[in-house]
Short mmCIF file of C-alpha atoms in Angstrom, two decimals:
data_model
loop_
_atom_site.label_atom_id
_atom_site.label_comp_id
_atom_site.label_asym_id
_atom_site.label_seq_id
_atom_site.Cartn_x
_atom_site.Cartn_y
_atom_site.Cartn_z
CA MET A 22 13.28 11.00 5.28
CA ALA A 23 10.15 11.70 3.24
CA THR A 24 7.43 9.07 2.96
CA PHE A 25 4.75 7.94 0.52
CA GLN A 26 1.45 6.61 1.77
CA ILE A 27 -0.30 4.60 -0.95
CA GLU A 28 -3.84 3.28 -0.97
CA GLY A 29 -3.63 0.35 -3.33
CA GLY A 30 -6.11 -1.66 -5.33
CA HIS A 31 -7.39 1.12 -7.59
CA GLN A 32 -7.49 1.00 -11.37
CA LEU A 33 -5.83 3.97 -13.06
CA LYS A 34 -6.76 5.53 -16.38
CA GLY A 35 -5.39 8.23 -18.64
CA GLU A 36 -2.29 9.52 -20.37
CA ILE A 37 1.17 9.96 -18.94
CA GLN A 38 4.13 11.80 -20.47
CA PRO A 39 7.58 10.32 -19.81
CA GLN A 40 10.25 12.66 -18.50
CA GLY A 41 13.59 13.26 -20.18
CA ALA A 42 16.06 10.39 -19.83
CA LYS A 43 18.02 10.61 -16.58
CA ASN A 44 21.00 8.61 -17.82
CA GLU A 45 21.31 10.66 -20.99
CA ALA A 46 20.92 13.97 -19.17
CA LEU A 47 23.82 13.22 -16.82
CA GLN A 48 26.15 12.63 -19.80
CA ILE A 49 24.91 15.58 -21.85
CA LEU A 50 25.29 17.99 -18.94
CA CYS A 51 28.93 16.99 -18.48
CA ALA A 52 29.56 17.63 -22.19
CA VAL A 53 28.87 21.37 -21.72
CA LEU A 54 32.36 21.54 -20.19
CA LEU A 55 33.94 20.83 -23.58
CA THR A 56 33.41 24.31 -25.00
CA SER A 57 33.32 27.96 -23.97
CA ASP A 58 30.34 28.52 -26.28
CA GLU A 59 26.70 28.48 -25.17
CA ILE A 60 24.87 25.14 -25.18
CA LYS A 61 21.10 24.86 -24.91
CA ILE A 62 19.54 21.62 -23.67
CA HIS A 63 15.83 20.81 -23.67
CA ASN A 64 13.75 18.12 -21.91
CA ILE A 65 16.04 17.90 -18.88
CA PRO A 66 14.21 15.97 -16.12
CA ASP A 67 13.61 17.78 -12.83
CA ILE A 68 15.00 15.08 -10.54
CA ARG A 69 17.44 15.03 -7.64
CA ASP A 70 20.45 13.49 -9.42
CA VAL A 71 20.24 15.93 -12.33
CA SER A 72 19.73 18.91 -10.00
CA LYS A 73 22.83 17.86 -8.04
CA LEU A 74 24.93 17.75 -11.20
CA ILE A 75 23.66 21.15 -12.36
CA GLU A 76 24.60 22.51 -8.92
CA ILE A 77 28.12 21.06 -9.24
CA LEU A 78 28.49 22.64 -12.69
CA GLY A 79 27.39 25.99 -11.27
CA ASN A 80 29.93 25.75 -8.44
CA LEU A 81 32.59 24.95 -11.05
CA GLY A 82 31.80 28.26 -12.71
CA VAL A 83 29.44 27.25 -15.52
CA LYS A 84 26.97 30.06 -16.26
CA ILE A 85 23.51 28.52 -16.09
CA GLN A 86 20.22 30.05 -17.15
CA LYS A 87 16.84 28.36 -16.90
CA LEU A 88 14.91 29.05 -20.11
CA GLY A 89 11.69 27.24 -19.18
CA LYS A 90 10.50 23.90 -17.85
CA GLY A 91 13.23 21.38 -18.63
CA SER A 92 15.20 23.89 -20.75
CA TYR A 93 18.54 25.45 -19.80
CA SER A 94 21.45 27.27 -21.36
CA PHE A 95 25.03 26.60 -20.21
CA ARG A 96 28.26 28.49 -20.88
CA ALA A 97 31.55 27.12 -19.50
CA ASP A 98 33.76 30.06 -20.47
CA GLU A 99 35.10 31.04 -17.03
CA LEU A 100 35.62 27.92 -14.95
CA ASN A 101 37.10 27.80 -11.47
CA LEU A 102 39.22 24.66 -11.67
CA ASP A 103 40.43 25.15 -8.07
CA TYR A 104 36.95 24.06 -6.99
CA LEU A 105 37.84 20.52 -8.14
CA GLU A 106 40.30 20.15 -5.27
CA SER A 107 38.14 21.85 -2.64
CA GLN A 108 36.50 20.14 0.33
CA LYS A 109 33.13 21.32 -0.94
CA PHE A 110 33.58 19.43 -4.22
CA LYS A 111 34.77 16.33 -2.39
CA GLU A 112 31.50 16.31 -0.46
CA GLU A 113 29.21 17.18 -3.37
CA GLY A 114 30.87 14.95 -5.99
CA SER A 115 30.93 11.90 -3.74
CA SER A 116 27.13 11.95 -3.39
CA LEU A 117 26.46 11.53 -7.11
CA ARG A 118 27.59 8.63 -9.29
CA GLY A 119 27.16 10.66 -12.49
CA SER A 120 29.73 13.23 -11.37
CA ILE A 121 32.46 10.87 -12.62
CA MET A 122 31.65 12.02 -16.16
CA ILE A 123 32.98 15.54 -15.62
CA VAL A 124 36.51 14.08 -15.64
CA GLY A 125 36.66 13.24 -19.37
CA PRO A 126 35.67 16.67 -20.73
CA LEU A 127 37.87 18.50 -18.20
CA LEU A 128 40.84 16.27 -19.02
CA GLY A 129 40.35 16.76 -22.75
CA ARG A 130 39.93 20.52 -22.58
CA PHE A 131 42.16 21.55 -19.66
CA GLY A 132 44.56 18.63 -19.23
CA LYS A 133 43.36 17.65 -15.78
CA GLY A 134 40.34 16.21 -14.04
CA TYR A 135 39.60 15.19 -10.44
CA ILE A 136 36.77 13.36 -8.73
CA PRO A 137 36.03 11.95 -5.26
CA ARG A 138 34.93 8.35 -5.19
CA PRO A 139 31.33 8.75 -6.35
CA GLY A 140 28.28 7.39 -4.55
CA GLY A 141 24.85 6.54 -5.92
CA ASP A 142 22.78 3.37 -5.63
CA LYS A 143 23.80 0.53 -3.32
CA ILE A 144 23.43 -2.08 -6.03
CA GLY A 145 26.86 -3.66 -5.85
CA ARG A 146 30.34 -2.71 -6.96
CA ARG A 147 30.66 -0.57 -10.07
CA ARG A 148 34.34 -0.25 -10.82
CA LEU A 149 35.94 2.86 -12.30
CA ASP A 150 38.78 0.96 -13.99
CA THR A 151 37.24 1.35 -17.45
CA HIS A 152 37.17 5.15 -17.10
CA PHE A 153 40.69 5.61 -15.85
CA GLY A 154 42.19 2.84 -17.97
CA GLY A 155 40.91 4.69 -21.04
CA PHE A 156 42.33 8.00 -19.86
CA ILE A 157 45.72 6.37 -19.24
CA GLU A 158 45.71 4.94 -22.79
CA LEU A 159 45.10 8.47 -24.06
CA GLY A 160 48.29 9.54 -22.29
CA ALA A 161 47.04 10.80 -18.92
CA THR A 162 48.83 10.18 -15.63
CA PHE A 163 46.67 8.66 -12.91
CA ARG A 164 46.86 9.32 -9.19
CA TYR A 165 44.73 8.20 -6.26
CA ASN A 166 44.65 9.51 -2.70
CA LYS A 167 43.55 6.45 -0.74
CA GLU A 168 42.95 8.32 2.52
CA GLU A 169 40.63 10.87 0.93
CA ARG A 170 39.39 8.42 -1.74
CA PHE A 171 40.13 11.06 -4.36
CA TYR A 172 41.00 10.30 -8.00
CA GLY A 173 42.93 12.47 -10.44
CA VAL A 174 44.17 12.32 -14.03
CA GLU A 175 46.51 14.84 -15.61
CA ALA A 176 47.86 15.41 -19.11
CA PRO A 177 49.59 18.82 -19.12
CA LYS A 178 50.88 18.26 -22.67
CA GLY A 179 47.50 17.15 -23.94
CA LEU A 180 46.02 13.78 -24.87
CA LYS A 181 46.99 11.59 -27.83
CA GLY A 182 44.65 9.29 -29.73
CA ALA A 183 44.89 5.56 -29.08
CA ASP A 184 43.28 2.26 -30.01
CA MET A 185 41.62 0.61 -27.05
CA LEU A 186 39.53 -2.44 -26.25
CA LEU A 187 37.35 -1.84 -23.21
CA GLU A 188 37.23 -4.62 -20.64
CA GLU A 189 33.51 -3.99 -20.17
CA ALA A 190 30.96 -2.10 -22.26
CA SER A 191 30.47 0.53 -19.57
CA VAL A 192 28.01 3.26 -20.53
CA THR A 193 29.52 5.95 -18.32
CA GLY A 194 33.03 4.71 -19.08
CA THR A 195 32.41 4.96 -22.83
CA ALA A 196 30.91 8.43 -22.42
CA ASN A 197 33.83 9.65 -20.32
CA ILE A 198 36.53 8.34 -22.66
CA LEU A 199 34.64 9.63 -25.69
CA MET A 200 34.44 13.16 -24.27
CA ALA A 201 38.18 13.14 -23.60
CA ALA A 202 39.05 11.67 -27.01
CA VAL A 203 37.18 14.26 -29.12
CA LEU A 204 39.81 16.85 -28.12
CA ALA A 205 42.84 14.52 -28.21
CA LYS A 206 45.49 14.80 -30.93
CA GLY A 207 45.09 12.16 -33.63
CA LYS A 208 42.71 9.24 -33.97
CA THR A 209 41.13 7.11 -31.27
CA SER A 210 39.18 3.88 -31.62
CA ILE A 211 37.04 2.48 -28.80
CA TYR A 212 36.12 -1.18 -29.29
CA ASN A 213 33.53 -2.86 -27.07
CA ALA A 214 32.07 0.59 -26.58
CA ALA A 215 28.60 0.82 -25.05
CA CYS A 216 26.03 1.62 -27.73
CA GLU A 217 22.93 2.50 -25.68
CA PRO A 218 20.69 5.29 -27.03
CA TYR A 219 22.26 7.54 -24.36
CA ILE A 220 25.68 7.10 -25.95
CA GLN A 221 24.22 7.60 -29.42
CA GLN A 222 22.64 10.85 -28.25
CA LEU A 223 25.93 12.03 -26.74
CA CYS A 224 27.73 11.23 -30.00
CA LYS A 225 25.14 13.15 -32.02
CA MET A 226 25.48 16.13 -29.70
CA LEU A 227 29.27 16.08 -29.95
CA VAL A 228 29.09 15.88 -33.76
CA SER A 229 26.78 18.91 -33.79
CA MET A 230 29.48 20.67 -31.73
CA GLY A 231 32.11 19.86 -34.38
CA ALA A 232 33.48 16.49 -33.22
CA LYS A 233 34.39 13.82 -35.78
CA ILE A 234 32.92 10.46 -34.75
CA GLU A 235 32.21 7.37 -36.85
CA GLY A 236 30.38 4.17 -35.91
CA ILE A 237 27.60 5.80 -33.88
CA GLY A 238 25.22 3.07 -32.68
CA SER A 239 27.85 0.33 -32.96
CA ASN A 240 30.35 -1.04 -30.45
CA LEU A 241 33.28 0.39 -32.42
CA LEU A 242 33.62 4.16 -32.21
CA LYS A 243 36.27 5.96 -34.25
CA ILE A 244 37.14 9.50 -33.23
CA GLU A 245 39.38 12.01 -34.97
CA GLY A 246 40.39 14.68 -32.50
CA VAL A 247 39.67 18.34 -33.20
CA GLU A 248 41.21 21.55 -31.82
CA SER A 249 38.02 22.88 -30.25
CA LEU A 250 34.26 22.45 -30.12
CA SER A 251 31.45 24.97 -30.52
CA GLY A 252 28.00 25.40 -29.00
CA CYS A 253 24.81 23.57 -30.00
CA THR A 254 21.20 22.90 -29.10
CA HIS A 255 20.23 19.41 -27.93
CA ARG A 256 17.03 17.65 -26.84
CA VAL A 257 17.10 14.74 -24.38
CA LEU A 258 15.19 11.57 -25.32
CA PRO A 259 12.21 10.38 -23.27
CA ASP A 260 13.31 8.08 -20.45
CA MET A 261 12.98 4.46 -21.58
CA ILE A 262 13.31 3.25 -17.97
CA GLU A 263 10.34 5.33 -16.94
CA ILE A 264 8.41 4.13 -20.00
CA GLY A 265 9.03 0.53 -18.92
CA SER A 266 7.96 1.43 -15.38
CA TRP A 267 4.61 2.73 -16.66
CA ILE A 268 4.07 -0.42 -18.74
CA GLY A 269 4.57 -2.49 -15.60
CA LEU A 270 2.32 -0.20 -13.57
CA ALA A 271 -0.51 -0.52 -16.11
CA ALA A 272 -0.34 -4.32 -16.11
CA MET A 273 -0.13 -4.71 -12.31
CA THR A 274 -3.06 -2.36 -11.62
CA LYS A 275 -5.16 -3.61 -14.59
CA SER A 276 -5.22 -0.04 -15.86
CA GLU A 277 -5.81 1.44 -19.29
CA ILE A 278 -2.92 3.83 -19.85
CA THR A 279 -1.42 5.62 -22.84
CA ILE A 280 2.25 6.57 -22.60
CA LYS A 281 2.82 9.57 -24.83
CA ASN A 282 5.73 10.34 -27.17
CA VAL A 283 7.95 7.39 -26.26
CA SER A 284 10.42 7.50 -29.19
CA TRP A 285 9.68 3.92 -30.26
CA ASP A 286 12.85 3.73 -32.36
CA ASN A 287 14.95 3.99 -29.19
CA LEU A 288 13.14 1.41 -27.03
CA GLY A 289 15.01 -1.62 -28.36
CA ILE A 290 13.66 -4.92 -27.00
CA ILE A 291 11.84 -3.36 -24.04
CA PRO A 292 8.33 -3.79 -25.55
CA VAL A 293 9.14 -7.36 -26.68
CA THR A 294 10.37 -8.29 -23.20
CA PHE A 295 7.15 -7.14 -21.54
CA LYS A 296 5.20 -9.12 -24.14
CA LYS A 297 7.03 -12.24 -22.89
CA LEU A 298 5.08 -11.80 -19.66
CA GLY A 299 1.86 -11.69 -21.68
CA ILE A 300 1.40 -7.94 -21.44
CA GLN A 301 -0.48 -6.45 -24.36
CA LEU A 302 0.73 -3.13 -25.69
CA GLU A 303 -0.04 -1.35 -28.89
CA LYS A 304 1.93 1.14 -30.97
CA ARG A 305 -0.22 4.17 -31.76
CA GLY A 306 1.91 6.63 -33.65
CA ASP A 307 4.73 7.37 -31.22
CA ASP A 308 2.61 6.41 -28.20
CA ILE A 309 2.22 3.13 -26.33
CA TYR A 310 -1.34 2.10 -25.48
CA ILE A 311 -1.80 -0.53 -22.75
CA PRO A 312 -5.34 -1.88 -22.34
CA ALA A 313 -6.75 -2.86 -18.95
CA HIS A 314 -5.59 -6.43 -18.33
CA THR A 315 -8.86 -7.49 -16.71
CA ASN A 316 -8.16 -11.17 -17.47
CA GLY A 317 -4.55 -10.98 -16.33
CA TYR A 318 -1.50 -11.91 -18.40
CA GLU A 319 0.29 -15.18 -19.04
CA VAL A 320 4.03 -15.77 -19.16
CA ALA A 321 5.23 -17.27 -22.44
CA SER A 322 7.45 -20.35 -22.58
CA PHE A 323 10.50 -20.96 -24.71
CA ILE A 324 9.80 -22.89 -27.92
CA ASP A 325 10.87 -26.15 -26.24
CA GLY A 326 8.38 -25.56 -23.43
CA SER A 327 10.98 -24.69 -20.78
CA ILE A 328 10.45 -21.96 -18.17
CA MET A 329 10.89 -18.37 -19.33
CA ASN A 330 14.18 -16.77 -18.34
CA ILE A 331 14.52 -12.98 -18.52
CA SER A 332 18.00 -11.53 -17.99
CA ASP A 333 19.84 -8.27 -18.47
CA SER A 334 22.77 -7.57 -20.76
CA PRO A 335 24.47 -4.60 -22.43
CA TRP A 336 22.52 -2.86 -25.19
CA PRO A 337 20.90 -3.97 -27.42
CA GLY A 338 20.08 -6.52 -24.70
CA PHE A 339 17.54 -5.84 -21.97
CA THR A 340 18.52 -2.98 -19.68
CA PRO A 341 19.27 -3.96 -16.05
CA ASP A 342 17.37 -0.90 -14.83
CA LEU A 343 14.06 -2.55 -15.77
CA LEU A 344 14.67 -6.03 -14.40
CA SER A 345 13.19 -5.12 -11.00
CA ILE A 346 10.02 -3.92 -12.78
CA ILE A 347 9.80 -7.21 -14.69
CA LEU A 348 10.17 -9.11 -11.41
CA VAL A 349 7.33 -7.22 -9.71
CA VAL A 350 5.02 -7.58 -12.71
CA ALA A 351 5.74 -11.34 -12.78
CA THR A 352 4.35 -11.73 -9.24
CA GLN A 353 0.80 -11.46 -10.64
CA ALA A 354 1.37 -13.25 -13.95
CA ARG A 355 -0.08 -16.61 -14.92
CA GLY A 356 2.94 -18.89 -14.87
CA SER A 357 6.51 -18.75 -13.61
CA VAL A 358 9.66 -16.97 -14.73
CA LEU A 359 13.34 -16.97 -13.77
CA ILE A 360 14.80 -13.48 -13.36
CA HIS A 361 18.58 -13.42 -13.87
CA GLN A 362 20.33 -10.20 -12.86
CA LYS A 363 23.79 -10.63 -14.38
CA MET A 364 25.26 -7.14 -14.21
CA PHE A 365 24.87 -6.14 -10.52
CA GLU A 366 25.11 -8.39 -7.50
CA SER A 367 22.78 -6.63 -5.04
CA ARG A 368 19.85 -5.50 -7.14
CA LEU A 369 17.54 -8.36 -6.19
CA PHE A 370 17.82 -7.85 -2.46
CA PHE A 371 14.54 -5.90 -2.32
CA VAL A 372 12.52 -9.08 -2.98
CA ASP A 373 12.13 -9.72 0.75
CA LYS A 374 9.75 -6.74 0.81
CA LEU A 375 7.66 -8.36 -1.94
CA ILE A 376 7.69 -11.68 -0.08
CA ASP A 377 6.37 -9.82 2.98
CA MET A 378 3.53 -8.60 0.77
CA GLY A 379 2.68 -12.19 -0.16
CA ALA A 380 4.60 -12.64 -3.43
CA LYS A 381 5.87 -16.12 -4.24
CA ILE A 382 9.56 -15.56 -4.96
CA ILE A 383 12.51 -17.88 -4.42
CA LEU A 384 15.78 -15.94 -4.21
CA CYS A 385 18.18 -18.53 -5.57
CA ASP A 386 21.33 -16.44 -5.08
CA PRO A 387 22.28 -12.74 -5.37
CA HIS A 388 21.73 -12.89 -9.13
CA ARG A 389 18.70 -15.12 -9.68
CA ALA A 390 15.11 -15.22 -8.46
CA THR A 391 12.28 -17.54 -9.49
CA VAL A 392 8.84 -15.91 -9.45
CA ILE A 393 5.67 -18.00 -9.27
CA GLY A 394 2.84 -15.75 -10.41
CA HIS A 395 -0.44 -15.40 -8.47
CA ASP A 396 -2.57 -14.74 -11.58
CA PHE A 397 -4.37 -12.12 -9.40
CA GLU A 398 -6.02 -14.93 -7.40
CA SER A 399 -4.22 -13.61 -4.32
CA GLU A 400 -3.65 -9.88 -3.94
CA LEU A 401 -0.42 -8.50 -2.53
CA LYS A 402 -0.91 -7.18 0.99
CA ALA A 403 -0.09 -3.63 2.05
CA THR A 404 2.98 -3.20 4.23
CA THR A 405 5.58 -0.69 5.42
CA MET A 406 8.92 -0.66 3.60
CA THR A 407 11.97 1.45 2.76
CA SER A 408 13.26 2.22 -0.73
CA PRO A 409 16.86 0.94 -1.08
CA ASP A 410 17.59 2.44 -4.53
CA ILE A 411 15.87 4.16 -7.45
CA ARG A 412 14.70 1.11 -9.41
CA ALA A 413 13.79 -1.03 -6.41
CA GLY A 414 11.90 1.99 -5.07
CA ILE A 415 9.70 2.36 -8.15
CA SER A 416 9.11 -1.40 -8.17
CA LEU A 417 7.92 -1.32 -4.56
CA LEU A 418 5.70 1.66 -5.41
CA ILE A 419 4.09 -0.31 -8.26
CA ALA A 420 3.57 -3.24 -5.90
CA ALA A 421 1.95 -0.93 -3.33
CA LEU A 422 -0.40 0.58 -5.94
CA SER A 423 -1.62 -2.91 -6.82
CA ALA A 424 -1.81 -4.19 -3.22
CA LYS A 425 -4.86 -4.45 -0.97
CA GLY A 426 -4.79 -1.80 1.76
CA THR A 427 -2.55 1.15 2.56
CA SER A 428 1.23 0.83 2.24
CA THR A 429 3.97 3.14 3.48
CA ILE A 430 7.30 3.64 1.69
CA HIS A 431 10.08 5.48 3.52
CA ASN A 432 13.25 7.01 2.05
CA ILE A 433 11.43 8.10 -1.11
CA GLU A 434 14.28 10.48 -1.84
CA GLN A 435 15.73 7.47 -3.65
CA ILE A 436 12.72 7.44 -5.98
CA ASP A 437 12.94 11.23 -6.41
CA ARG A 438 16.50 10.78 -7.66
CA GLY A 439 15.15 9.22 -10.85
CA TYR A 440 11.47 10.11 -11.24
CA GLU A 441 10.12 13.64 -11.68
CA ASP A 442 7.03 14.65 -9.65
CA ILE A 443 6.02 11.01 -9.56
CA ASP A 444 3.22 11.42 -7.01
CA GLY A 445 1.73 14.37 -8.92
CA ARG A 446 1.75 12.51 -12.23
CA LEU A 447 0.30 9.34 -10.68
CA LYS A 448 -2.47 11.31 -8.98
CA ALA A 449 -3.39 12.76 -12.37
CA ILE A 450 -4.32 9.26 -13.60
CA GLY A 451 -6.18 8.26 -10.45
CA ALA A 452 -3.59 6.95 -7.98
CA LYS A 453 -4.25 7.39 -4.25
CA ILE A 454 -0.81 8.52 -3.11
CA ASN A 455 0.29 11.15 -0.58
CA ARG A 456 3.71 12.51 0.29
CA TYR A 457 4.74 13.33 3.85
CA GLU A 458 7.97 15.21 4.53
#
C-alpha cells in the first residue's frame, strides 16, 4: 500500500484546474462499444478506475490510441467477445464497479453481455436489479452463475423497445439501459431516469452518434431505436465532485484558491450547499474564487431557527459523493449541522478517524451524524489513518492538511482511483505532502 505523509496547518494559495469527471468518463468509455467507427474523447482523467476500464476495453479488442494528455481515440470494429467469458475478464471486471456499464452497449449491438459481480467502494450495498430489470424489459434473457458470481444477458433476436418505470433513479442503471435501448427496435421510455449531468453528457454524445433521444435533462427519457450508430468527438465535463472537494479544502485550510473552468451551469446546488456552511465563494467568469476564511465560517439555520440539516438525494439534489466533504468542513464551522446520508449505509463510518483527530461528531446511526463545529478554536490533531474509499479518503486528506502536526494516510490507492496526480497538484498550491510507495 502507498502512503501519504502530510504536514498540516499551512495556508495554500493559487489556482487549481479540475480534472475530467470520473463518473462521466466511465459511462462515455463504455459507449465506444456501440459503433465500429472511431470515437475521440477529450479531458479523460488519468486515474486508476478509468485506466482499469480502458485496459478492459483494450483486452476486449478495442483499438486505442492516446492522442495527448487526456485525449484518446477508440475503434471497436474487431472485438473479441470470447474475452467476456474468460477467467481474465472475471478477475479484471470484478475489481471495477464501472465495468457493469459495458453490458448495455454489448447487449444492444451484439445481443449478449456478461459481467462478473463488480467491486468498487465499500460504501454499502448497491444493487444491480435496476440494470438487469431494464434489460429484461427490453427482451433480454437473464442468467446468473451463483458459484462464480457471474451475470449474463442475451437477446439473440435483438432487443425491443419498452416502457419502463425504474425502481430507483440509478445513474449507472439509467446509462446502461439507455445504451442498450438506442439500438433496440421501436420506442423505449425510461421514467424515473437519473438526470445527472453525466447522463445528460452521455445522451448528448449518443445523439451526436445518431441516436434519437428526447427529454435530455429530465427524468423521462424517450428513445427511438436506430439501426446503427456512427463515430463522434466528445469532451468530458470537469469533475464536480473534485470541484466540491477543492471548495472544502480552501475553507478548512483558510486558503485563497481559484478553481478554474468549473462549468458553472453543471454544478447544480453544490455552491449553494457550501454557502449553507457559511463558505464564501464567488463566480468569476467560469471560475470559482474562494477567499481565505481568516475569520472562519458560520453555519446557517433554517428560517424557523432550527439546526441545519444537509442530506443527499438524486439529482438535482445534493450529490452523495460530496457529503463526506461537507461533514469534514463542518468540523471547523461556527455552529452545528446534522449530516444525513440517505443513499448509502456505510459512508459515514470514517468519522471515527475524525473523532480521533479531535472533531466533535456524534454518529447517530449509519445514516446520520451531528457535527458540532470548533470554529477553529481547537485545531484537529495529526494522526495515522487508512483510506476506506475514494470520498472518505479525500475527506481525511483535507482534514490532515488542516490539522496540527504530521499525519499519515495509508491505502491511498483508494484516493488515486478518483483523483488525478492529487499530491502534485496540491504541492503546486503550497501543500506539504509526500507520497511513499
